[in-house]
């Protein structure tokens, strides 16, 4: 089925923000059988992700006080199974906080064009529906409702904890490398960035933490193949920018975080190197404001990861323990900061970044690392760009500060890759766009530069 006429908007807000330099193409839809987007929305989210969520939370979901939550959870699954029409989020109580009202209104802005068209879960743009699944789950739980038994309840905590616990074996070897990386040569920043990039391969929604392969040190093998599996590499530009920041006494660097578990440990390792090398005087972790995409990290996850590592047995995990203690100090000293923002859990294209976040990044941030596939999709507005279109023209032209995307490919979307690299990946692997085998490191100068 082709997308509906007039459904090409990927830009929901029509803000005055700078936009990509090239004409914005159609967004990805999930109504084309055989695509990853279709499989995700027509089967995977319900049959795998929500089924697993049910199993992990069975003890509470079957409790009497969780009855309303269970009904809403089942209704969400039914809506997905029947690909029903999208509906607006439930009205808020009149005494809801300004923060909640604002967040609700932002979702209205996102959804209204597709409600007007009576779109279904499969006919609205994929980015909208996929983020909306998790927002509906949060609504079902009553995550922000102090009277709900689900108040601040995280349905993914079991999987995130399993991911954290199983991360240690691989992380010990990886963290041993970080203090010894050369601080002022490109080799150091490039290896730290590569570690954080390939950490994205270990995504819990694709590789559950309790799968047998997750407990052994597969990361060294992944790193060995890093260069070979990179389809675009701007690490020279990244290193040059990092060196400029280092020479002027360190900049404010942000990491727009993706998954908890092993990937988050690789992000903390990158942040450790950035501070130790003097490239960053401060690192801000940009985190999700509610549980989403199974493994995406909240501030509380980050703090739990740091605490877990700082309390590891030093006779078994000396390097992981030492890193954990160091991370605790960075947080205590304010060299590391955490910031949760609703924008990170919404389906807006990144060129429609909401305030005050956009102005903060523009005025304060000297370099933002954007981690993972879902964040990368948002950098591209989840639109079907020509895969060879330059990253600078698509993202560098509008992003509010210098930006470095670290992504393994897990969705049928991309830009900034040379044709010969695309051909090489195609010839090596039929599923090259979605199975996380290949990665990209892009650098963009940003609209303010
Ligand atoms: O952002 P991440 O963790 O790297 O990947 C998220 C992901 O698994 O979820 C989406 C499909 O459900 C895709 O964007 C991608 O495949």
Coordinates of C-alpha atoms and ligand atoms in Angstrom, one line a residue:
X1 CA 0.0 0.0 0.0
X2 CA 1.4 3.4 -1.0
X3 CA 1.4 6.2 1.6
X4 CA -1.7 8.4 1.6
X5 CA -1.6 11.6 -0.6
X6 CA -0.4 14.6 1.3
X7 CA 1.3 12.5 4.0
X8 CA 4.8 13.6 3.2
X9 CA 5.3 16.0 6.2
X10 CA 8.1 15.0 8.5
X11 CA 8.3 18.4 10.1
X12 CA 5.4 18.8 12.5
X13 CA 6.0 22.1 14.0
X14 CA 7.0 24.4 11.1
X15 CA 9.4 26.2 13.5
X16 CA 11.7 29.0 12.4
X17 CA 14.6 26.7 13.3
X18 CA 17.3 26.2 10.6
X19 CA 16.4 23.3 8.4
X20 CA 18.5 20.8 6.3
X21 CA 20.0 22.5 3.2
X22 CA 18.6 19.9 0.8
X23 CA 14.8 19.5 0.1
X24 CA 13.3 17.2 2.7
X25 CA 12.1 13.9 1.2
X26 CA 9.2 11.6 2.3
X27 CA 9.4 10.0 5.8
X28 CA 9.5 6.2 6.2
X29 CA 6.1 4.5 6.6
X30 CA 5.5 1.1 8.0
X31 CA 2.9 -0.1 5.6
X32 CA 5.1 -1.8 3.1
X33 CA 5.3 -5.5 3.8
X34 CA 8.9 -6.9 3.7
X35 CA 10.4 -3.8 5.3
X36 CA 11.9 -3.6 8.8
X37 CA 9.5 -0.7 9.6
X38 CA 6.5 -2.9 8.7
X39 CA 7.7 -5.9 10.6
X40 CA 8.4 -3.7 13.6
X41 CA 5.0 -2.1 13.7
X42 CA 2.8 -5.0 12.5
X43 CA 4.5 -7.7 14.6
X44 CA 7.7 -7.1 16.5
X45 CA 6.5 -4.3 18.9
X46 CA 3.5 -6.4 20.0
X47 CA 4.6 -10.0 19.7
X48 CA 8.2 -9.5 21.0
X49 CA 8.5 -6.2 22.9
X50 CA 5.2 -5.9 24.6
X51 CA 4.9 -9.7 25.2
X52 CA 8.3 -9.6 26.9
X53 CA 7.2 -6.5 28.9
X54 CA 4.1 -8.5 30.0
X55 CA 6.2 -11.5 31.0
X56 CA 8.8 -9.4 32.9
X57 CA 6.0 -7.5 34.8
X58 CA 3.5 -10.3 35.2
X59 CA 3.6 -10.3 39.0
X60 CA 2.5 -6.6 39.1
X61 CA 0.3 -6.6 36.0
X62 CA -1.8 -9.4 37.5
X63 CA -2.3 -7.6 40.8
X64 CA -5.7 -6.2 41.6
X65 CA -4.5 -2.7 42.1
X66 CA -2.9 -2.8 38.6
X67 CA -6.3 -3.8 37.0
X68 CA -6.8 -0.5 35.2
X69 CA -3.2 -0.4 34.1
X70 CA -3.6 -4.0 32.8
X71 CA -6.8 -3.1 30.8
X72 CA -5.0 -0.1 29.2
X73 CA -1.9 -2.3 28.4
X74 CA -4.1 -4.9 26.8
X75 CA -6.0 -2.2 24.9
X76 CA -2.7 -0.9 23.5
X77 CA -1.8 -4.4 22.3
X78 CA -5.2 -4.8 20.7
X79 CA -4.8 -1.5 18.9
X80 CA -1.5 -2.6 17.5
X81 CA -2.7 -6.1 16.6
X82 CA -5.7 -4.6 14.6
X83 CA -3.7 -1.6 13.3
X84 CA -6.6 0.6 14.6
X85 CA -6.8 4.4 14.0
X86 CA -4.5 6.5 16.1
X87 CA -6.1 8.3 19.0
X88 CA -5.0 11.4 21.0
X89 CA -3.6 10.8 24.5
X90 CA -6.1 10.9 27.3
X91 CA -7.1 14.4 28.5
X92 CA -5.1 15.6 31.5
X93 CA -6.8 16.5 34.8
X94 CA -7.3 20.3 35.1
X95 CA -4.8 20.5 37.9
X96 CA -2.0 18.9 35.9
X97 CA 1.3 20.6 36.2
X98 CA 2.5 23.1 33.5
X99 CA 5.2 20.6 32.6
X100 CA 2.6 17.9 32.0
X101 CA 0.4 20.3 30.0
X102 CA 3.2 21.3 27.9
X103 CA 4.3 17.7 27.1
X104 CA 0.7 16.8 26.3
X105 CA 0.4 19.8 24.0
X106 CA 3.6 18.8 22.2
X107 CA 2.2 15.3 21.6
X108 CA -1.0 16.9 20.2
X109 CA 1.1 18.9 17.8
X110 CA 2.8 15.7 16.7
X111 CA -0.3 13.6 16.3
X112 CA -2.9 16.1 15.1
X113 CA -2.1 15.9 11.3
X114 CA -2.4 12.2 11.5
X115 CA -5.5 12.1 13.6
X116 CA -7.1 14.5 11.1
X117 CA -6.3 12.1 8.3
X118 CA -7.6 9.2 10.4
X119 CA -4.3 7.4 10.0
X120 CA -3.7 4.0 11.5
X121 CA -0.7 2.6 13.2
X122 CA 0.6 1.6 9.8
X123 CA -0.3 4.6 7.7
X124 CA 1.2 7.3 9.8
X125 CA 5.0 7.9 9.6
X126 CA 6.9 5.2 11.4
X127 CA 8.8 7.6 13.7
X128 CA 5.4 9.0 15.0
X129 CA 3.9 5.6 15.7
X130 CA 7.0 4.0 17.2
X131 CA 7.5 6.8 19.7
X132 CA 3.8 6.9 20.3
X133 CA 3.7 3.2 21.4
X134 CA 6.0 3.9 24.3
X135 CA 4.1 7.1 25.2
X136 CA 0.8 5.1 25.3
X137 CA 2.5 2.6 27.5
X138 CA 3.5 5.4 29.9
X139 CA -0.1 6.6 29.8
X140 CA -1.3 3.1 30.6
X141 CA 1.0 2.9 33.6
X142 CA 0.1 6.3 34.9
X143 CA 3.8 7.0 35.1
X144 CA 3.3 10.7 36.1
X145 CA 0.1 10.2 38.1
X146 CA 0.9 10.2 41.8
X147 CA -2.3 8.4 42.5
X148 CA -1.5 5.5 40.2
X149 CA 0.1 2.3 41.5
X150 CA 2.3 2.7 38.4
X151 CA 3.6 6.1 39.5
X152 CA 7.2 6.3 38.2
X153 CA 7.1 2.5 37.5
X154 CA 9.6 1.4 34.9
X155 CA 8.4 -1.7 33.0
X156 CA 11.8 -2.2 31.5
X157 CA 13.9 -2.2 34.6
X158 CA 14.3 -5.9 34.7
X159 CA 15.9 -6.0 31.2
X160 CA 18.0 -2.9 31.9
X161 CA 19.3 -4.5 35.1
X162 CA 20.1 -7.7 33.3
X163 CA 21.9 -5.6 30.7
X164 CA 23.9 -3.8 33.4
X165 CA 24.9 -7.0 35.1
X166 CA 25.9 -8.8 32.0
X167 CA 27.9 -5.8 30.8
X168 CA 30.7 -6.2 33.3
X169 CA 32.6 -9.1 31.8
X170 CA 33.2 -7.3 28.4
X171 CA 33.5 -3.9 30.0
X172 CA 36.5 -5.0 32.2
X173 CA 38.7 -5.5 29.2
X174 CA 37.4 -2.4 27.4
X175 CA 37.8 -0.1 30.5
X176 CA 41.4 -1.2 31.0
X177 CA 42.2 0.6 27.7
X178 CA 40.7 4.0 28.5
X179 CA 43.2 5.4 31.0
X180 CA 46.1 4.5 28.6
X181 CA 44.7 6.2 25.5
X182 CA 46.9 8.9 24.1
X183 CA 45.3 12.2 25.2
X184 CA 46.5 14.6 22.6
X185 CA 46.6 12.5 19.4
X186 CA 43.8 11.5 17.2
X187 CA 44.3 7.9 18.2
X188 CA 42.8 8.5 21.7
X189 CA 39.6 10.2 20.7
X190 CA 39.1 8.0 17.7
X191 CA 39.3 4.8 19.8
X192 CA 37.1 6.2 22.5
X193 CA 34.5 7.2 19.9
X194 CA 34.7 3.9 18.2
X195 CA 34.1 2.1 21.5
X196 CA 30.9 4.2 22.0
X197 CA 29.8 3.7 18.4
X198 CA 30.1 -0.1 18.5
X199 CA 28.6 -0.2 22.0
X200 CA 25.4 0.6 20.1
X201 CA 25.4 -2.8 18.5
X202 CA 24.5 -4.3 21.9
X203 CA 20.9 -3.0 22.0
X204 CA 18.6 -4.9 24.4
X205 CA 15.6 -4.6 22.1
X206 CA 17.5 -6.6 19.5
X207 CA 19.9 -8.6 21.7
X208 CA 18.2 -9.3 25.0
X209 CA 20.6 -9.2 27.9
X210 CA 19.9 -12.8 28.9
X211 CA 20.6 -14.2 25.4
X212 CA 23.6 -16.5 25.8
X213 CA 25.9 -14.5 23.6
X214 CA 25.4 -11.4 25.7
X215 CA 27.4 -12.7 28.7
X216 CA 30.7 -13.4 27.0
X217 CA 33.2 -10.9 25.8
X218 CA 32.0 -10.5 22.2
X219 CA 32.9 -6.8 22.2
X220 CA 36.6 -7.3 21.6
X221 CA 35.7 -9.2 18.4
X222 CA 33.3 -6.4 17.4
X223 CA 36.1 -3.8 17.9
X224 CA 38.5 -5.9 15.8
X225 CA 36.1 -5.6 12.9
X226 CA 35.4 -1.9 13.6
X227 CA 37.2 -0.3 10.7
X228 CA 36.1 -2.9 8.2
X229 CA 32.4 -2.5 9.1
X230 CA 32.5 1.3 9.1
X231 CA 30.6 2.7 6.0
X232 CA 31.6 6.3 6.7
X233 CA 34.3 7.7 8.8
X234 CA 34.7 11.4 9.8
X235 CA 37.0 10.6 12.7
X236 CA 39.7 13.0 11.3
X237 CA 37.2 15.9 11.5
X238 CA 36.1 14.7 15.0
X239 CA 39.8 14.6 16.2
X240 CA 40.6 18.0 14.8
X241 CA 37.6 19.5 16.5
X242 CA 38.4 17.7 19.8
X243 CA 42.0 19.0 19.6
X244 CA 40.7 22.6 19.2
X245 CA 38.6 22.2 22.3
X246 CA 41.5 20.7 24.2
X247 CA 43.8 23.5 23.3
X248 CA 41.4 26.1 24.5
X249 CA 41.1 24.4 27.9
X250 CA 38.2 22.0 27.2
X251 CA 34.7 22.5 26.0
X252 CA 31.2 21.6 27.1
X253 CA 30.5 18.2 25.4
X254 CA 27.1 16.5 25.4
X255 CA 26.3 12.8 24.8
X256 CA 22.8 12.3 23.6
X257 CA 22.5 8.9 25.1
X258 CA 20.7 5.8 23.7
X259 CA 20.7 2.4 25.5
X260 CA 21.4 1.4 29.1
X261 CA 23.5 -1.7 29.7
X262 CA 26.7 -2.2 27.9
X263 CA 26.2 0.7 25.5
X264 CA 25.9 3.1 28.3
X265 CA 29.1 1.8 29.8
X266 CA 30.8 2.6 26.5
X267 CA 29.4 6.1 26.7
X268 CA 30.7 6.6 30.2
X269 CA 34.1 5.4 28.9
X270 CA 34.0 8.0 26.2
X271 CA 33.0 10.7 28.7
X272 CA 35.8 9.6 31.0
X273 CA 38.3 9.9 28.1
X274 CA 36.9 13.3 27.1
X275 CA 37.5 14.7 30.6
X276 CA 40.8 13.0 31.2
X277 CA 42.2 14.2 27.9
X278 CA 41.1 17.8 28.5
X279 CA 38.9 17.8 25.4
X280 CA 35.9 18.4 27.7
X281 CA 35.7 20.6 30.8
X282 CA 32.2 19.2 31.4
X283 CA 30.1 16.4 29.9
X284 CA 26.3 16.5 30.0
X285 CA 24.4 13.3 29.5
X286 CA 21.1 14.0 27.7
X287 CA 18.7 11.3 28.8
X288 CA 15.1 10.2 28.3
X289 CA 12.4 11.6 30.6
X290 CA 10.4 8.3 30.7
X291 CA 11.1 4.6 30.0
X292 CA 11.1 4.0 26.2
X293 CA 12.4 1.7 23.5
X294 CA 13.0 -0.9 26.2
X295 CA 16.6 -0.2 26.9
X296 CA 16.9 3.6 26.6
X297 CA 18.5 5.2 29.5
X298 CA 17.0 7.5 32.1
X299 CA 19.0 9.5 34.6
X300 CA 18.3 6.9 37.3
X301 CA 19.7 4.2 35.0
X302 CA 22.9 6.1 34.6
X303 CA 23.3 6.7 38.3
X304 CA 22.6 3.0 38.9
X305 CA 25.2 2.0 36.4
X306 CA 27.8 4.2 38.0
X307 CA 27.0 2.9 41.5
X308 CA 27.1 -0.7 40.3
X309 CA 30.6 -0.3 38.8
X310 CA 31.9 1.7 41.8
X311 CA 30.9 -1.2 44.0
X312 CA 32.3 -4.1 41.9
X313 CA 34.8 -6.5 43.5
X314 CA 38.2 -4.9 42.8
X315 CA 39.9 -8.3 42.9
X316 CA 37.8 -9.5 40.0
X317 CA 37.1 -6.3 38.1
X318 CA 39.9 -3.9 39.0
X319 CA 39.5 -1.6 35.9
X320 CA 35.7 -1.5 36.0
X321 CA 35.8 -0.7 39.7
X322 CA 38.3 2.0 39.2
X323 CA 36.3 3.5 36.4
X324 CA 33.1 3.4 38.5
X325 CA 34.8 5.2 41.4
X326 CA 36.1 7.8 38.9
X327 CA 32.7 8.3 37.4
X328 CA 31.2 8.9 40.9
X329 CA 33.8 11.6 41.5
X330 CA 33.0 13.3 38.1
X331 CA 29.3 13.4 39.1
X332 CA 30.1 14.7 42.6
X333 CA 32.4 17.4 41.3
X334 CA 29.9 18.5 38.6
X335 CA 32.2 17.6 35.8
X336 CA 29.5 15.2 34.6
X337 CA 25.9 16.3 34.6
X338 CA 22.6 14.6 33.7
X339 CA 19.7 16.3 31.9
X340 CA 16.4 14.6 31.1
X341 CA 14.2 16.3 28.5
X342 CA 10.9 15.3 27.0
X343 CA 12.2 16.1 23.5
X344 CA 14.3 13.0 23.6
X345 CA 11.2 10.8 23.9
X346 CA 9.2 12.6 21.2
X347 CA 8.8 12.0 17.5
X348 CA 9.8 15.5 16.3
X349 CA 12.5 15.7 13.7
X350 CA 15.7 17.1 15.4
X351 CA 15.4 20.2 13.3
X352 CA 12.1 20.9 15.2
X353 CA 14.0 20.7 18.5
X354 CA 11.9 22.3 21.3
X355 CA 12.9 25.1 23.6
X356 CA 14.7 25.7 25.9
X357 CA 16.8 22.7 24.8
X358 CA 17.7 24.1 21.4
X359 CA 18.9 27.4 22.7
X360 CA 20.8 25.6 25.4
X361 CA 22.7 23.4 22.9
X362 CA 23.3 26.4 20.6
X363 CA 24.7 28.6 23.3
X364 CA 26.4 26.2 25.7
X365 CA 27.4 23.0 23.8
X366 CA 30.7 22.8 21.9
X367 CA 30.1 19.2 20.6
X368 CA 27.2 16.8 20.8
X369 CA 27.6 13.1 20.3
X370 CA 24.4 11.6 19.1
X371 CA 24.2 7.9 19.9
X372 CA 22.4 5.1 18.3
X373 CA 19.8 4.3 15.6
X374 CA 16.6 5.9 16.8
X375 CA 18.4 9.2 17.6
X376 CA 20.0 9.0 14.1
X377 CA 16.6 8.5 12.5
X378 CA 15.5 11.7 14.2
X379 CA 18.5 13.6 13.0
X380 CA 17.3 12.7 9.5
X381 CA 13.6 13.4 10.4
X382 CA 13.2 9.6 9.6
X383 CA 13.1 10.6 5.9
X384 CA 14.3 8.7 3.0
X385 CA 17.3 10.8 2.0
X386 CA 19.5 9.7 -0.8
X387 CA 22.1 7.6 1.1
X388 CA 24.9 9.5 -0.6
X389 CA 23.5 13.0 0.4
X390 CA 26.1 14.7 2.5
X391 CA 25.7 14.6 6.3
X392 CA 26.8 18.3 6.4
X393 CA 24.0 19.3 4.1
X394 CA 21.3 17.3 5.9
X395 CA 22.3 17.6 9.6
X396 CA 25.3 19.9 9.8
X397 CA 23.2 22.6 8.2
X398 CA 20.6 22.8 11.0
X399 CA 21.9 21.1 14.2
X400 CA 22.4 23.8 16.9
X401 CA 26.0 22.9 17.6
X402 CA 28.8 20.8 16.2
X403 CA 27.6 17.2 16.1
X404 CA 29.1 13.7 15.8
X405 CA 26.7 10.8 15.1
X406 CA 27.8 7.4 16.3
X407 CA 25.4 4.8 14.9
X408 CA 25.2 1.2 14.0
X409 CA 22.6 0.7 11.2
X410 CA 19.4 -0.8 12.5
X411 CA 16.8 0.8 10.2
X412 CA 16.4 1.4 6.4
X413 CA 17.6 5.0 6.4
X414 CA 20.9 6.8 6.0
X415 CA 22.9 9.6 4.4
X416 CA 26.5 10.6 4.0
X417 CA 27.8 7.2 2.6
X418 CA 29.9 6.8 -0.5
X419 CA 28.3 4.7 -3.3
X420 CA 31.1 2.2 -3.2
X421 CA 30.7 1.6 0.5
X422 CA 27.0 1.1 0.0
X423 CA 27.7 -1.5 -2.7
X424 CA 30.2 -3.2 -0.6
X425 CA 27.8 -3.6 2.3
X426 CA 25.0 -4.8 0.0
X427 CA 27.3 -7.4 -1.5
X428 CA 28.4 -8.7 1.9
X429 CA 25.0 -8.8 3.7
X430 CA 21.4 -8.7 2.6
X431 CA 20.4 -7.3 5.9
X432 CA 23.1 -4.6 6.0
X433 CA 20.7 -1.8 6.8
X434 CA 19.1 -3.3 9.8
X435 CA 21.2 -5.9 11.6
X436 CA 23.7 -3.6 13.4
X437 CA 26.7 -5.2 11.6
X438 CA 27.7 -1.9 9.9
X439 CA 28.3 1.5 11.4
X440 CA 28.9 5.2 10.6
X441 CA 30.7 8.0 12.3
X442 CA 29.6 11.4 10.9
X443 CA 30.7 14.9 11.9
X444 CA 28.7 18.0 11.1
X445 CA 29.7 21.6 11.9
X446 CA 26.3 22.8 13.0
X447 CA 24.2 25.8 12.2
X448 CA 25.8 28.2 14.6
X449 CA 29.3 27.7 13.0
Ligands
LIG1 O1 18.3 3.4 18.9 P1 18.8 2.0 18.9 O2 18.7 1.4 20.3 O3 20.2 1.9 18.3 O4 17.9 1.1 18.0 C1 16.6 1.2 18.1 C2 15.9 0.2 17.2 O5 16.2 -1.1 17.5 O6 14.6 0.4 17.3 C3 14.1 0.8 16.1 C4 13.2 -0.3 15.6 O7 12.4 -0.7 16.5 C5 15.1 1.1 15.1 O8 15.4 2.5 15.1 C6 16.3 0.4 15.7 O9 16.3 -0.8 15.0

